Amino acid sequence: MDIYIMEKAYKEYTRWCRQRLPEDLAAELCAIRGDENEIYNRFCKDISFGTSGLRAKMGAGSNRINSVTLRKASIGISRYLNEKGTKPELVIGFDTRNNSKEYAEIVAHEFADNGVDVYLFGEPTPVPVVSFAVRAMGVSGGIMITASHNTREYNGYKVYDHFENQIDDKLRKSNRR
């Protein structure tokens, strides 16, 4: 373990411990107190956008999928969409994984709170349906809460633009701000 990164991880862990967090995340943070490996793995970096969005293990930490990291991503995407000058609209879907519906609802509220009109599917939806809905409805883009082929401890946040394409470099960069 890199000592500099470990110090950064402990600082971030401490910052998270001081926040008002959902009960499940706060309990997880208490449970890993003193466990250097867990703290390092969960806080060594912020979760970052890959080819089609975010994908990671679910749980407490800046390098995990959870309500905090999904809100942060949604705020960044809201800013990006609002900069384009037209009223942004998004389609949001979710699969049958643990927490997917809850995460989709959290994300939908965050987008709505940040000036984005949201169309949230009411039941689990296959990825291609969200992609199709983006084009058919003529909206700004779509979000799909899924980790695709990854194992059950993972979840994800796929982002589609108005052409049904997955996230591009410009959008990825806007989320680093």
N, C-alpha and C. Protein backbone atom coordinates (compact mmCIF):
# COMPACT_ATOMS: atom_id res chain seq x y z
N MET A 1 0.84 -1.20 0.00
CA MET A 1 0.00 0.00 0.00
C MET A 1 0.88 1.25 0.00
N ASP A 2 0.54 2.16 -0.85
CA ASP A 2 1.21 3.45 -0.91
C ASP A 2 0.80 4.27 0.32
N ILE A 3 1.78 4.77 1.07
CA ILE A 3 1.49 5.50 2.32
C ILE A 3 0.72 6.79 2.04
N TYR A 4 1.08 7.50 0.98
CA TYR A 4 0.37 8.73 0.63
C TYR A 4 -1.10 8.43 0.35
N ILE A 5 -1.36 7.39 -0.42
CA ILE A 5 -2.75 7.04 -0.75
C ILE A 5 -3.48 6.55 0.50
N MET A 6 -2.78 5.83 1.38
CA MET A 6 -3.41 5.37 2.63
C MET A 6 -3.80 6.56 3.50
N GLU A 7 -2.94 7.57 3.59
CA GLU A 7 -3.28 8.77 4.36
C GLU A 7 -4.49 9.47 3.76
N LYS A 8 -4.50 9.57 2.43
CA LYS A 8 -5.65 10.17 1.73
C LYS A 8 -6.92 9.36 2.01
N ALA A 9 -6.80 8.04 1.98
CA ALA A 9 -7.95 7.17 2.24
C ALA A 9 -8.49 7.38 3.66
N TYR A 10 -7.59 7.46 4.65
CA TYR A 10 -8.03 7.68 6.03
C TYR A 10 -8.70 9.04 6.19
N LYS A 11 -8.17 10.06 5.52
CA LYS A 11 -8.80 11.38 5.59
C LYS A 11 -10.21 11.34 5.01
N GLU A 12 -10.35 10.67 3.87
CA GLU A 12 -11.67 10.57 3.24
C GLU A 12 -12.62 9.73 4.10
N TYR A 13 -12.10 8.65 4.66
CA TYR A 13 -12.90 7.81 5.57
C TYR A 13 -13.41 8.65 6.74
N THR A 14 -12.51 9.43 7.33
CA THR A 14 -12.88 10.28 8.46
C THR A 14 -13.92 11.32 8.05
N ARG A 15 -13.75 11.90 6.87
CA ARG A 15 -14.72 12.88 6.37
C ARG A 15 -16.09 12.23 6.22
N TRP A 16 -16.14 11.03 5.67
CA TRP A 16 -17.41 10.32 5.52
C TRP A 16 -18.02 10.02 6.88
N CYS A 17 -17.20 9.63 7.84
CA CYS A 17 -17.71 9.30 9.18
C CYS A 17 -18.37 10.50 9.85
N ARG A 18 -17.93 11.71 9.50
CA ARG A 18 -18.47 12.94 10.09
C ARG A 18 -19.74 13.43 9.41
N GLN A 19 -20.06 12.87 8.25
CA GLN A 19 -21.25 13.28 7.51
C GLN A 19 -22.51 12.63 8.07
N ARG A 20 -23.63 13.26 7.79
CA ARG A 20 -24.92 12.58 8.04
C ARG A 20 -25.16 11.65 6.88
N LEU A 21 -25.12 10.37 7.16
CA LEU A 21 -25.26 9.36 6.11
C LEU A 21 -26.46 8.47 6.40
N PRO A 22 -26.97 7.79 5.38
CA PRO A 22 -28.00 6.79 5.64
C PRO A 22 -27.48 5.77 6.65
N GLU A 23 -28.39 5.24 7.42
CA GLU A 23 -28.03 4.32 8.51
C GLU A 23 -27.16 3.14 8.07
N ASP A 24 -27.48 2.55 6.91
CA ASP A 24 -26.71 1.40 6.44
C ASP A 24 -25.26 1.76 6.13
N LEU A 25 -25.04 2.92 5.53
CA LEU A 25 -23.67 3.35 5.22
C LEU A 25 -22.90 3.70 6.49
N ALA A 26 -23.56 4.38 7.43
CA ALA A 26 -22.91 4.72 8.70
C ALA A 26 -22.51 3.46 9.47
N ALA A 27 -23.38 2.46 9.47
CA ALA A 27 -23.08 1.20 10.16
C ALA A 27 -21.89 0.49 9.51
N GLU A 28 -21.82 0.52 8.19
CA GLU A 28 -20.68 -0.09 7.48
C GLU A 28 -19.38 0.60 7.85
N LEU A 29 -19.42 1.91 7.92
CA LEU A 29 -18.21 2.67 8.27
C LEU A 29 -17.73 2.32 9.68
N CYS A 30 -18.67 2.18 10.60
CA CYS A 30 -18.31 1.77 11.97
C CYS A 30 -17.70 0.37 11.97
N ALA A 31 -18.25 -0.51 11.16
CA ALA A 31 -17.80 -1.90 11.12
C ALA A 31 -16.38 -2.05 10.58
N ILE A 32 -15.93 -1.11 9.74
CA ILE A 32 -14.58 -1.24 9.18
C ILE A 32 -13.54 -0.40 9.93
N ARG A 33 -13.96 0.25 11.00
CA ARG A 33 -13.02 1.07 11.78
C ARG A 33 -11.79 0.24 12.15
N GLY A 34 -10.61 0.75 11.82
CA GLY A 34 -9.37 0.07 12.14
C GLY A 34 -8.92 -0.97 11.13
N ASP A 35 -9.74 -1.28 10.14
CA ASP A 35 -9.39 -2.27 9.12
C ASP A 35 -8.74 -1.55 7.93
N GLU A 36 -7.41 -1.50 7.94
CA GLU A 36 -6.66 -0.75 6.92
C GLU A 36 -6.99 -1.18 5.50
N ASN A 37 -7.11 -2.46 5.27
CA ASN A 37 -7.38 -2.94 3.92
C ASN A 37 -8.75 -2.48 3.42
N GLU A 38 -9.77 -2.59 4.27
CA GLU A 38 -11.11 -2.16 3.85
C GLU A 38 -11.15 -0.66 3.62
N ILE A 39 -10.55 0.09 4.53
CA ILE A 39 -10.54 1.56 4.39
C ILE A 39 -9.81 1.93 3.10
N TYR A 40 -8.68 1.30 2.87
CA TYR A 40 -7.91 1.57 1.65
C TYR A 40 -8.74 1.26 0.41
N ASN A 41 -9.32 0.07 0.35
CA ASN A 41 -10.08 -0.34 -0.83
C ASN A 41 -11.31 0.53 -1.09
N ARG A 42 -11.95 0.99 -0.04
CA ARG A 42 -13.17 1.78 -0.19
C ARG A 42 -12.91 3.27 -0.42
N PHE A 43 -11.73 3.76 0.02
CA PHE A 43 -11.47 5.21 -0.01
C PHE A 43 -10.18 5.62 -0.71
N CYS A 44 -9.49 4.70 -1.36
CA CYS A 44 -8.21 5.03 -2.00
C CYS A 44 -8.39 5.98 -3.19
N LYS A 45 -9.59 6.04 -3.72
CA LYS A 45 -9.90 6.93 -4.84
C LYS A 45 -11.41 7.11 -4.91
N ASP A 46 -11.82 8.08 -5.71
CA ASP A 46 -13.24 8.24 -5.99
C ASP A 46 -13.60 7.31 -7.14
N ILE A 47 -14.79 6.76 -7.08
CA ILE A 47 -15.27 5.94 -8.19
C ILE A 47 -15.23 6.81 -9.44
N SER A 48 -14.84 6.22 -10.56
CA SER A 48 -14.73 7.03 -11.77
C SER A 48 -15.48 6.39 -12.93
N PHE A 49 -15.82 7.25 -13.88
CA PHE A 49 -16.55 6.79 -15.06
C PHE A 49 -15.63 5.98 -15.96
N GLY A 50 -16.17 4.86 -16.41
CA GLY A 50 -15.48 4.04 -17.39
C GLY A 50 -16.18 4.19 -18.73
N THR A 51 -16.11 3.17 -19.54
CA THR A 51 -16.65 3.21 -20.89
C THR A 51 -18.13 3.57 -20.92
N SER A 52 -18.92 2.99 -20.05
CA SER A 52 -20.37 3.24 -20.13
C SER A 52 -20.96 3.81 -18.85
N GLY A 53 -20.13 4.25 -17.94
CA GLY A 53 -20.64 4.82 -16.70
C GLY A 53 -19.86 4.34 -15.51
N LEU A 54 -20.55 4.14 -14.41
CA LEU A 54 -19.94 3.68 -13.16
C LEU A 54 -20.28 2.23 -12.91
N ARG A 55 -19.34 1.49 -12.37
CA ARG A 55 -19.61 0.11 -11.97
C ARG A 55 -18.65 -0.23 -10.84
N ALA A 56 -19.17 -0.72 -9.72
CA ALA A 56 -18.32 -1.07 -8.58
C ALA A 56 -19.13 -1.90 -7.59
N LYS A 57 -18.44 -2.39 -6.58
CA LYS A 57 -19.13 -3.07 -5.49
C LYS A 57 -20.02 -2.06 -4.78
N MET A 58 -21.13 -2.54 -4.27
CA MET A 58 -22.02 -1.68 -3.48
C MET A 58 -21.50 -1.62 -2.06
N GLY A 59 -21.66 -0.47 -1.43
CA GLY A 59 -21.27 -0.33 -0.03
C GLY A 59 -20.80 1.08 0.27
N ALA A 60 -20.41 1.29 1.51
CA ALA A 60 -19.93 2.59 1.96
C ALA A 60 -18.54 2.85 1.40
N GLY A 61 -18.33 4.08 0.95
CA GLY A 61 -17.01 4.48 0.48
C GLY A 61 -17.07 5.26 -0.81
N SER A 62 -16.04 6.05 -1.03
CA SER A 62 -15.98 6.88 -2.24
C SER A 62 -15.66 6.06 -3.49
N ASN A 63 -15.20 4.83 -3.31
CA ASN A 63 -14.88 3.94 -4.43
C ASN A 63 -15.91 2.81 -4.53
N ARG A 64 -17.13 3.10 -4.12
CA ARG A 64 -18.22 2.13 -4.13
C ARG A 64 -19.47 2.75 -4.73
N ILE A 65 -20.39 1.91 -5.13
CA ILE A 65 -21.71 2.37 -5.55
C ILE A 65 -22.57 2.48 -4.30
N ASN A 66 -23.11 3.66 -4.07
CA ASN A 66 -23.98 3.91 -2.92
C ASN A 66 -24.75 5.20 -3.20
N SER A 67 -25.63 5.56 -2.30
CA SER A 67 -26.46 6.75 -2.51
C SER A 67 -25.63 8.02 -2.63
N VAL A 68 -24.52 8.12 -1.92
CA VAL A 68 -23.68 9.32 -1.95
C VAL A 68 -22.99 9.45 -3.31
N THR A 69 -22.35 8.38 -3.77
CA THR A 69 -21.62 8.46 -5.04
C THR A 69 -22.57 8.61 -6.23
N LEU A 70 -23.75 8.00 -6.15
CA LEU A 70 -24.72 8.14 -7.24
C LEU A 70 -25.30 9.55 -7.28
N ARG A 71 -25.51 10.15 -6.11
CA ARG A 71 -25.98 11.54 -6.09
C ARG A 71 -24.93 12.46 -6.71
N LYS A 72 -23.68 12.25 -6.34
CA LYS A 72 -22.59 13.07 -6.88
C LYS A 72 -22.52 12.96 -8.39
N ALA A 73 -22.61 11.75 -8.93
CA ALA A 73 -22.60 11.56 -10.38
C ALA A 73 -23.79 12.25 -11.03
N SER A 74 -24.95 12.13 -10.41
CA SER A 74 -26.16 12.73 -10.98
C SER A 74 -26.09 14.26 -10.98
N ILE A 75 -25.49 14.83 -9.97
CA ILE A 75 -25.31 16.29 -9.94
C ILE A 75 -24.41 16.72 -11.09
N GLY A 76 -23.32 15.99 -11.30
CA GLY A 76 -22.41 16.32 -12.40
C GLY A 76 -23.08 16.23 -13.76
N ILE A 77 -23.85 15.18 -13.97
CA ILE A 77 -24.55 15.01 -15.24
C ILE A 77 -25.64 16.08 -15.40
N SER A 78 -26.31 16.42 -14.30
CA SER A 78 -27.32 17.50 -14.35
C SER A 78 -26.68 18.81 -14.80
N ARG A 79 -25.52 19.13 -14.25
CA ARG A 79 -24.82 20.36 -14.64
C ARG A 79 -24.49 20.34 -16.13
N TYR A 80 -23.97 19.22 -16.57
CA TYR A 80 -23.62 19.06 -17.99
C TYR A 80 -24.85 19.27 -18.87
N LEU A 81 -25.95 18.63 -18.53
CA LEU A 81 -27.17 18.74 -19.33
C LEU A 81 -27.75 20.15 -19.29
N ASN A 82 -27.71 20.78 -18.14
CA ASN A 82 -28.26 22.12 -18.00
C ASN A 82 -27.44 23.17 -18.74
N GLU A 83 -26.16 22.91 -18.97
CA GLU A 83 -25.30 23.83 -19.72
C GLU A 83 -25.64 23.86 -21.20
N LYS A 84 -26.36 22.86 -21.67
CA LYS A 84 -26.66 22.76 -23.10
C LYS A 84 -27.74 23.74 -23.55
N GLY A 85 -28.44 24.39 -22.64
CA GLY A 85 -29.39 25.43 -23.00
C GLY A 85 -30.83 25.00 -23.19
N THR A 86 -31.10 23.73 -23.41
CA THR A 86 -32.48 23.28 -23.54
C THR A 86 -32.89 22.57 -22.25
N LYS A 87 -34.17 22.47 -22.01
CA LYS A 87 -34.67 21.80 -20.81
C LYS A 87 -34.34 20.31 -20.89
N PRO A 88 -33.44 19.81 -20.02
CA PRO A 88 -33.06 18.40 -20.11
C PRO A 88 -34.14 17.45 -19.59
N GLU A 89 -34.21 16.29 -20.25
CA GLU A 89 -35.11 15.22 -19.86
C GLU A 89 -34.33 13.90 -19.91
N LEU A 90 -34.58 13.04 -18.94
CA LEU A 90 -33.91 11.74 -18.89
C LEU A 90 -34.90 10.62 -18.65
N VAL A 91 -34.59 9.46 -19.22
CA VAL A 91 -35.29 8.22 -18.92
C VAL A 91 -34.39 7.46 -17.95
N ILE A 92 -34.98 6.91 -16.89
CA ILE A 92 -34.19 6.14 -15.92
C ILE A 92 -34.83 4.77 -15.74
N GLY A 93 -34.01 3.74 -15.87
CA GLY A 93 -34.46 2.37 -15.68
C GLY A 93 -33.57 1.66 -14.66
N PHE A 94 -34.01 0.49 -14.26
CA PHE A 94 -33.26 -0.30 -13.28
C PHE A 94 -33.54 -1.77 -13.51
N ASP A 95 -32.64 -2.62 -13.03
CA ASP A 95 -32.82 -4.06 -13.17
C ASP A 95 -33.25 -4.66 -11.84
N THR A 96 -33.14 -5.97 -11.70
CA THR A 96 -33.63 -6.66 -10.50
C THR A 96 -32.56 -6.87 -9.43
N ARG A 97 -31.41 -6.29 -9.59
CA ARG A 97 -30.35 -6.43 -8.58
C ARG A 97 -30.75 -5.80 -7.25
N ASN A 98 -30.04 -6.24 -6.22
CA ASN A 98 -30.21 -5.61 -4.91
C ASN A 98 -29.97 -4.11 -5.04
N ASN A 99 -30.85 -3.33 -4.47
CA ASN A 99 -30.76 -1.87 -4.40
C ASN A 99 -31.01 -1.12 -5.70
N SER A 100 -31.20 -1.80 -6.81
CA SER A 100 -31.35 -1.09 -8.09
C SER A 100 -32.55 -0.14 -8.09
N LYS A 101 -33.69 -0.60 -7.62
CA LYS A 101 -34.87 0.27 -7.61
C LYS A 101 -34.64 1.47 -6.69
N GLU A 102 -34.10 1.20 -5.50
CA GLU A 102 -33.81 2.28 -4.55
C GLU A 102 -32.84 3.29 -5.16
N TYR A 103 -31.79 2.80 -5.78
CA TYR A 103 -30.81 3.69 -6.41
C TYR A 103 -31.44 4.50 -7.53
N ALA A 104 -32.29 3.88 -8.33
CA ALA A 104 -32.96 4.59 -9.43
C ALA A 104 -33.84 5.72 -8.87
N GLU A 105 -34.53 5.46 -7.78
CA GLU A 105 -35.37 6.48 -7.17
C GLU A 105 -34.53 7.63 -6.61
N ILE A 106 -33.41 7.30 -5.98
CA ILE A 106 -32.50 8.33 -5.45
C ILE A 106 -31.98 9.20 -6.59
N VAL A 107 -31.55 8.56 -7.66
CA VAL A 107 -31.01 9.26 -8.83
C VAL A 107 -32.10 10.13 -9.46
N ALA A 108 -33.30 9.61 -9.59
CA ALA A 108 -34.40 10.38 -10.18
C ALA A 108 -34.68 11.64 -9.37
N HIS A 109 -34.71 11.52 -8.06
CA HIS A 109 -34.93 12.69 -7.20
C HIS A 109 -33.81 13.71 -7.35
N GLU A 110 -32.58 13.24 -7.43
CA GLU A 110 -31.44 14.14 -7.56
C GLU A 110 -31.50 14.92 -8.88
N PHE A 111 -31.82 14.21 -9.96
CA PHE A 111 -31.96 14.90 -11.24
C PHE A 111 -33.10 15.92 -11.18
N ALA A 112 -34.24 15.52 -10.65
CA ALA A 112 -35.38 16.43 -10.56
C ALA A 112 -35.03 17.67 -9.72
N ASP A 113 -34.33 17.46 -8.61
CA ASP A 113 -33.91 18.57 -7.76
C ASP A 113 -32.94 19.51 -8.47
N ASN A 114 -32.31 19.02 -9.53
CA ASN A 114 -31.33 19.82 -10.27
C ASN A 114 -31.84 20.24 -11.65
N GLY A 115 -33.17 20.33 -11.79
CA GLY A 115 -33.76 20.91 -12.99
C GLY A 115 -33.90 19.99 -14.19
N VAL A 116 -33.82 18.68 -13.99
CA VAL A 116 -33.94 17.73 -15.10
C VAL A 116 -35.29 17.01 -14.96
N ASP A 117 -36.08 17.01 -16.03
CA ASP A 117 -37.33 16.25 -16.03
C ASP A 117 -36.98 14.77 -16.17
N VAL A 118 -37.64 13.93 -15.39
CA VAL A 118 -37.29 12.50 -15.32
C VAL A 118 -38.50 11.63 -15.64
N TYR A 119 -38.24 10.59 -16.42
CA TYR A 119 -39.22 9.54 -16.68
C TYR A 119 -38.63 8.26 -16.11
N LEU A 120 -39.14 7.84 -14.97
CA LEU A 120 -38.61 6.67 -14.26
C LEU A 120 -39.51 5.48 -14.53
N PHE A 121 -38.92 4.40 -15.05
CA PHE A 121 -39.68 3.17 -15.23
C PHE A 121 -40.16 2.69 -13.87
N GLY A 122 -41.35 2.14 -13.80
CA GLY A 122 -41.94 1.69 -12.54
C GLY A 122 -41.58 0.27 -12.15
N GLU A 123 -40.97 -0.46 -13.05
CA GLU A 123 -40.60 -1.85 -12.76
C GLU A 123 -39.27 -2.15 -13.45
N PRO A 124 -38.63 -3.26 -13.07
CA PRO A 124 -37.34 -3.60 -13.69
C PRO A 124 -37.44 -3.63 -15.22
N THR A 125 -36.39 -3.13 -15.85
CA THR A 125 -36.39 -2.92 -17.29
C THR A 125 -35.08 -3.40 -17.90
N PRO A 126 -35.11 -4.10 -19.01
CA PRO A 126 -33.87 -4.48 -19.69
C PRO A 126 -33.13 -3.25 -20.24
N VAL A 127 -31.83 -3.32 -20.28
CA VAL A 127 -31.01 -2.21 -20.79
C VAL A 127 -31.47 -1.73 -22.17
N PRO A 128 -31.72 -2.62 -23.13
CA PRO A 128 -32.11 -2.13 -24.45
C PRO A 128 -33.40 -1.31 -24.46
N VAL A 129 -34.28 -1.54 -23.50
CA VAL A 129 -35.53 -0.77 -23.44
C VAL A 129 -35.24 0.68 -23.07
N VAL A 130 -34.33 0.89 -22.14
CA VAL A 130 -33.95 2.26 -21.77
C VAL A 130 -33.30 2.96 -22.96
N SER A 131 -32.40 2.26 -23.61
CA SER A 131 -31.73 2.81 -24.79
C SER A 131 -32.76 3.18 -25.87
N PHE A 132 -33.70 2.29 -26.13
CA PHE A 132 -34.74 2.55 -27.12
C PHE A 132 -35.61 3.73 -26.70
N ALA A 133 -35.97 3.80 -25.42
CA ALA A 133 -36.84 4.87 -24.92
C ALA A 133 -36.19 6.24 -25.12
N VAL A 134 -34.89 6.31 -24.97
CA VAL A 134 -34.18 7.58 -25.18
C VAL A 134 -34.47 8.11 -26.58
N ARG A 135 -34.31 7.27 -27.56
CA ARG A 135 -34.51 7.67 -28.96
C ARG A 135 -36.00 7.90 -29.24
N ALA A 136 -36.84 6.97 -28.82
CA ALA A 136 -38.27 7.05 -29.13
C ALA A 136 -38.93 8.27 -28.50
N MET A 137 -38.49 8.63 -27.30
CA MET A 137 -39.09 9.77 -26.60
C MET A 137 -38.42 11.10 -26.95
N GLY A 138 -37.26 11.02 -27.58
CA GLY A 138 -36.54 12.24 -27.94
C GLY A 138 -35.99 13.01 -26.76
N VAL A 139 -35.61 12.29 -25.71
CA VAL A 139 -35.09 12.94 -24.50
C VAL A 139 -33.58 13.15 -24.59
N SER A 140 -33.04 13.86 -23.62
CA SER A 140 -31.61 14.21 -23.60
C SER A 140 -30.71 13.01 -23.38
N GLY A 141 -31.23 11.99 -22.68
CA GLY A 141 -30.40 10.82 -22.41
C GLY A 141 -31.10 9.85 -21.50
N GLY A 142 -30.33 8.89 -21.03
CA GLY A 142 -30.89 7.87 -20.16
C GLY A 142 -29.87 7.37 -19.15
N ILE A 143 -30.39 6.87 -18.06
CA ILE A 143 -29.58 6.25 -17.01
C ILE A 143 -30.16 4.87 -16.76
N MET A 144 -29.30 3.89 -16.69
CA MET A 144 -29.73 2.52 -16.36
C MET A 144 -28.94 2.07 -15.14
N ILE A 145 -29.65 1.71 -14.09
CA ILE A 145 -29.01 1.18 -12.89
C ILE A 145 -28.88 -0.33 -13.07
N THR A 146 -27.66 -0.75 -13.36
CA THR A 146 -27.35 -2.17 -13.58
C THR A 146 -25.84 -2.36 -13.56
N ALA A 147 -25.40 -3.52 -13.17
CA ALA A 147 -23.98 -3.87 -13.28
C ALA A 147 -23.78 -4.93 -14.34
N SER A 148 -24.79 -5.12 -15.17
CA SER A 148 -24.72 -6.06 -16.29
C SER A 148 -24.29 -7.45 -15.84
N HIS A 149 -23.17 -7.89 -16.32
CA HIS A 149 -22.69 -9.26 -16.09
C HIS A 149 -21.94 -9.45 -14.78
N ASN A 150 -21.68 -8.37 -14.04
CA ASN A 150 -20.92 -8.50 -12.79
C ASN A 150 -21.69 -9.25 -11.72
N THR A 151 -20.98 -9.76 -10.73
CA THR A 151 -21.58 -10.54 -9.66
C THR A 151 -22.47 -9.68 -8.76
N ARG A 152 -23.22 -10.34 -7.89
CA ARG A 152 -24.31 -9.69 -7.14
C ARG A 152 -23.88 -8.59 -6.18
N GLU A 153 -22.60 -8.55 -5.76
CA GLU A 153 -22.19 -7.48 -4.85
C GLU A 153 -21.92 -6.16 -5.59
N TYR A 154 -22.04 -6.20 -6.91
CA TYR A 154 -21.82 -5.01 -7.75
C TYR A 154 -23.14 -4.39 -8.18
N ASN A 155 -23.05 -3.11 -8.52
CA ASN A 155 -24.12 -2.44 -9.23
C ASN A 155 -23.48 -1.38 -10.11
N GLY A 156 -24.29 -0.74 -10.92
CA GLY A 156 -23.72 0.23 -11.85
C GLY A 156 -24.70 1.29 -12.26
N TYR A 157 -24.19 2.23 -13.04
CA TYR A 157 -24.89 3.43 -13.45
C TYR A 157 -24.46 3.72 -14.88
N LYS A 158 -25.22 3.18 -15.83
CA LYS A 158 -24.89 3.36 -17.25
C LYS A 158 -25.54 4.65 -17.74
N VAL A 159 -24.80 5.39 -18.53
CA VAL A 159 -25.26 6.68 -19.03
C VAL A 159 -25.33 6.64 -20.56
N TYR A 160 -26.47 7.09 -21.09
CA TYR A 160 -26.67 7.16 -22.54
C TYR A 160 -27.00 8.58 -22.94
N ASP A 161 -26.45 9.03 -24.07
CA ASP A 161 -26.81 10.34 -24.57
C ASP A 161 -28.07 10.24 -25.44
N HIS A 162 -28.46 11.34 -26.05
CA HIS A 162 -29.71 11.37 -26.83
C HIS A 162 -29.65 10.56 -28.13
N PHE A 163 -28.46 10.07 -28.49
CA PHE A 163 -28.34 9.20 -29.66
C PHE A 163 -28.25 7.73 -29.25
N GLU A 164 -28.51 7.43 -27.99
CA GLU A 164 -28.42 6.09 -27.42
C GLU A 164 -26.97 5.62 -27.24
N ASN A 165 -26.01 6.53 -27.42
CA ASN A 165 -24.61 6.18 -27.23
C ASN A 165 -24.26 6.21 -25.76
N GLN A 166 -23.30 5.38 -25.38
CA GLN A 166 -22.86 5.40 -24.00
C GLN A 166 -22.01 6.65 -23.77
N ILE A 167 -21.77 6.96 -22.54
CA ILE A 167 -21.08 8.17 -22.11
C ILE A 167 -19.82 8.48 -22.93
N ASP A 168 -19.58 9.76 -23.18
CA ASP A 168 -18.39 10.16 -23.92
C ASP A 168 -17.39 10.87 -23.01
N ASP A 169 -16.21 11.18 -23.56
CA ASP A 169 -15.14 11.79 -22.78
C ASP A 169 -15.52 13.14 -22.19
N LYS A 170 -16.25 13.96 -22.94
CA LYS A 170 -16.63 15.29 -22.45
C LYS A 170 -17.49 15.17 -21.19
N LEU A 171 -18.44 14.25 -21.20
CA LEU A 171 -19.29 14.04 -20.03
C LEU A 171 -18.48 13.48 -18.88
N ARG A 172 -17.59 12.54 -19.16
CA ARG A 172 -16.73 11.98 -18.12
C ARG A 172 -15.94 13.09 -17.44
N LYS A 173 -15.38 13.99 -18.23
CA LYS A 173 -14.57 15.09 -17.68
C LYS A 173 -15.42 16.03 -16.85
N SER A 174 -16.67 16.28 -17.24
CA SER A 174 -17.52 17.19 -16.48
C SER A 174 -17.84 16.63 -15.10
N ASN A 175 -17.77 15.33 -14.93
CA ASN A 175 -18.04 14.72 -13.64
C ASN A 175 -16.82 14.72 -12.73
N ARG A 176 -15.68 15.13 -13.23
CA ARG A 176 -14.49 15.21 -12.40
C ARG A 176 -14.40 16.54 -11.67
N ARG A 177 -15.24 17.50 -12.06
CA ARG A 177 -15.19 18.83 -11.45
C ARG A 177 -15.66 18.80 -10.03
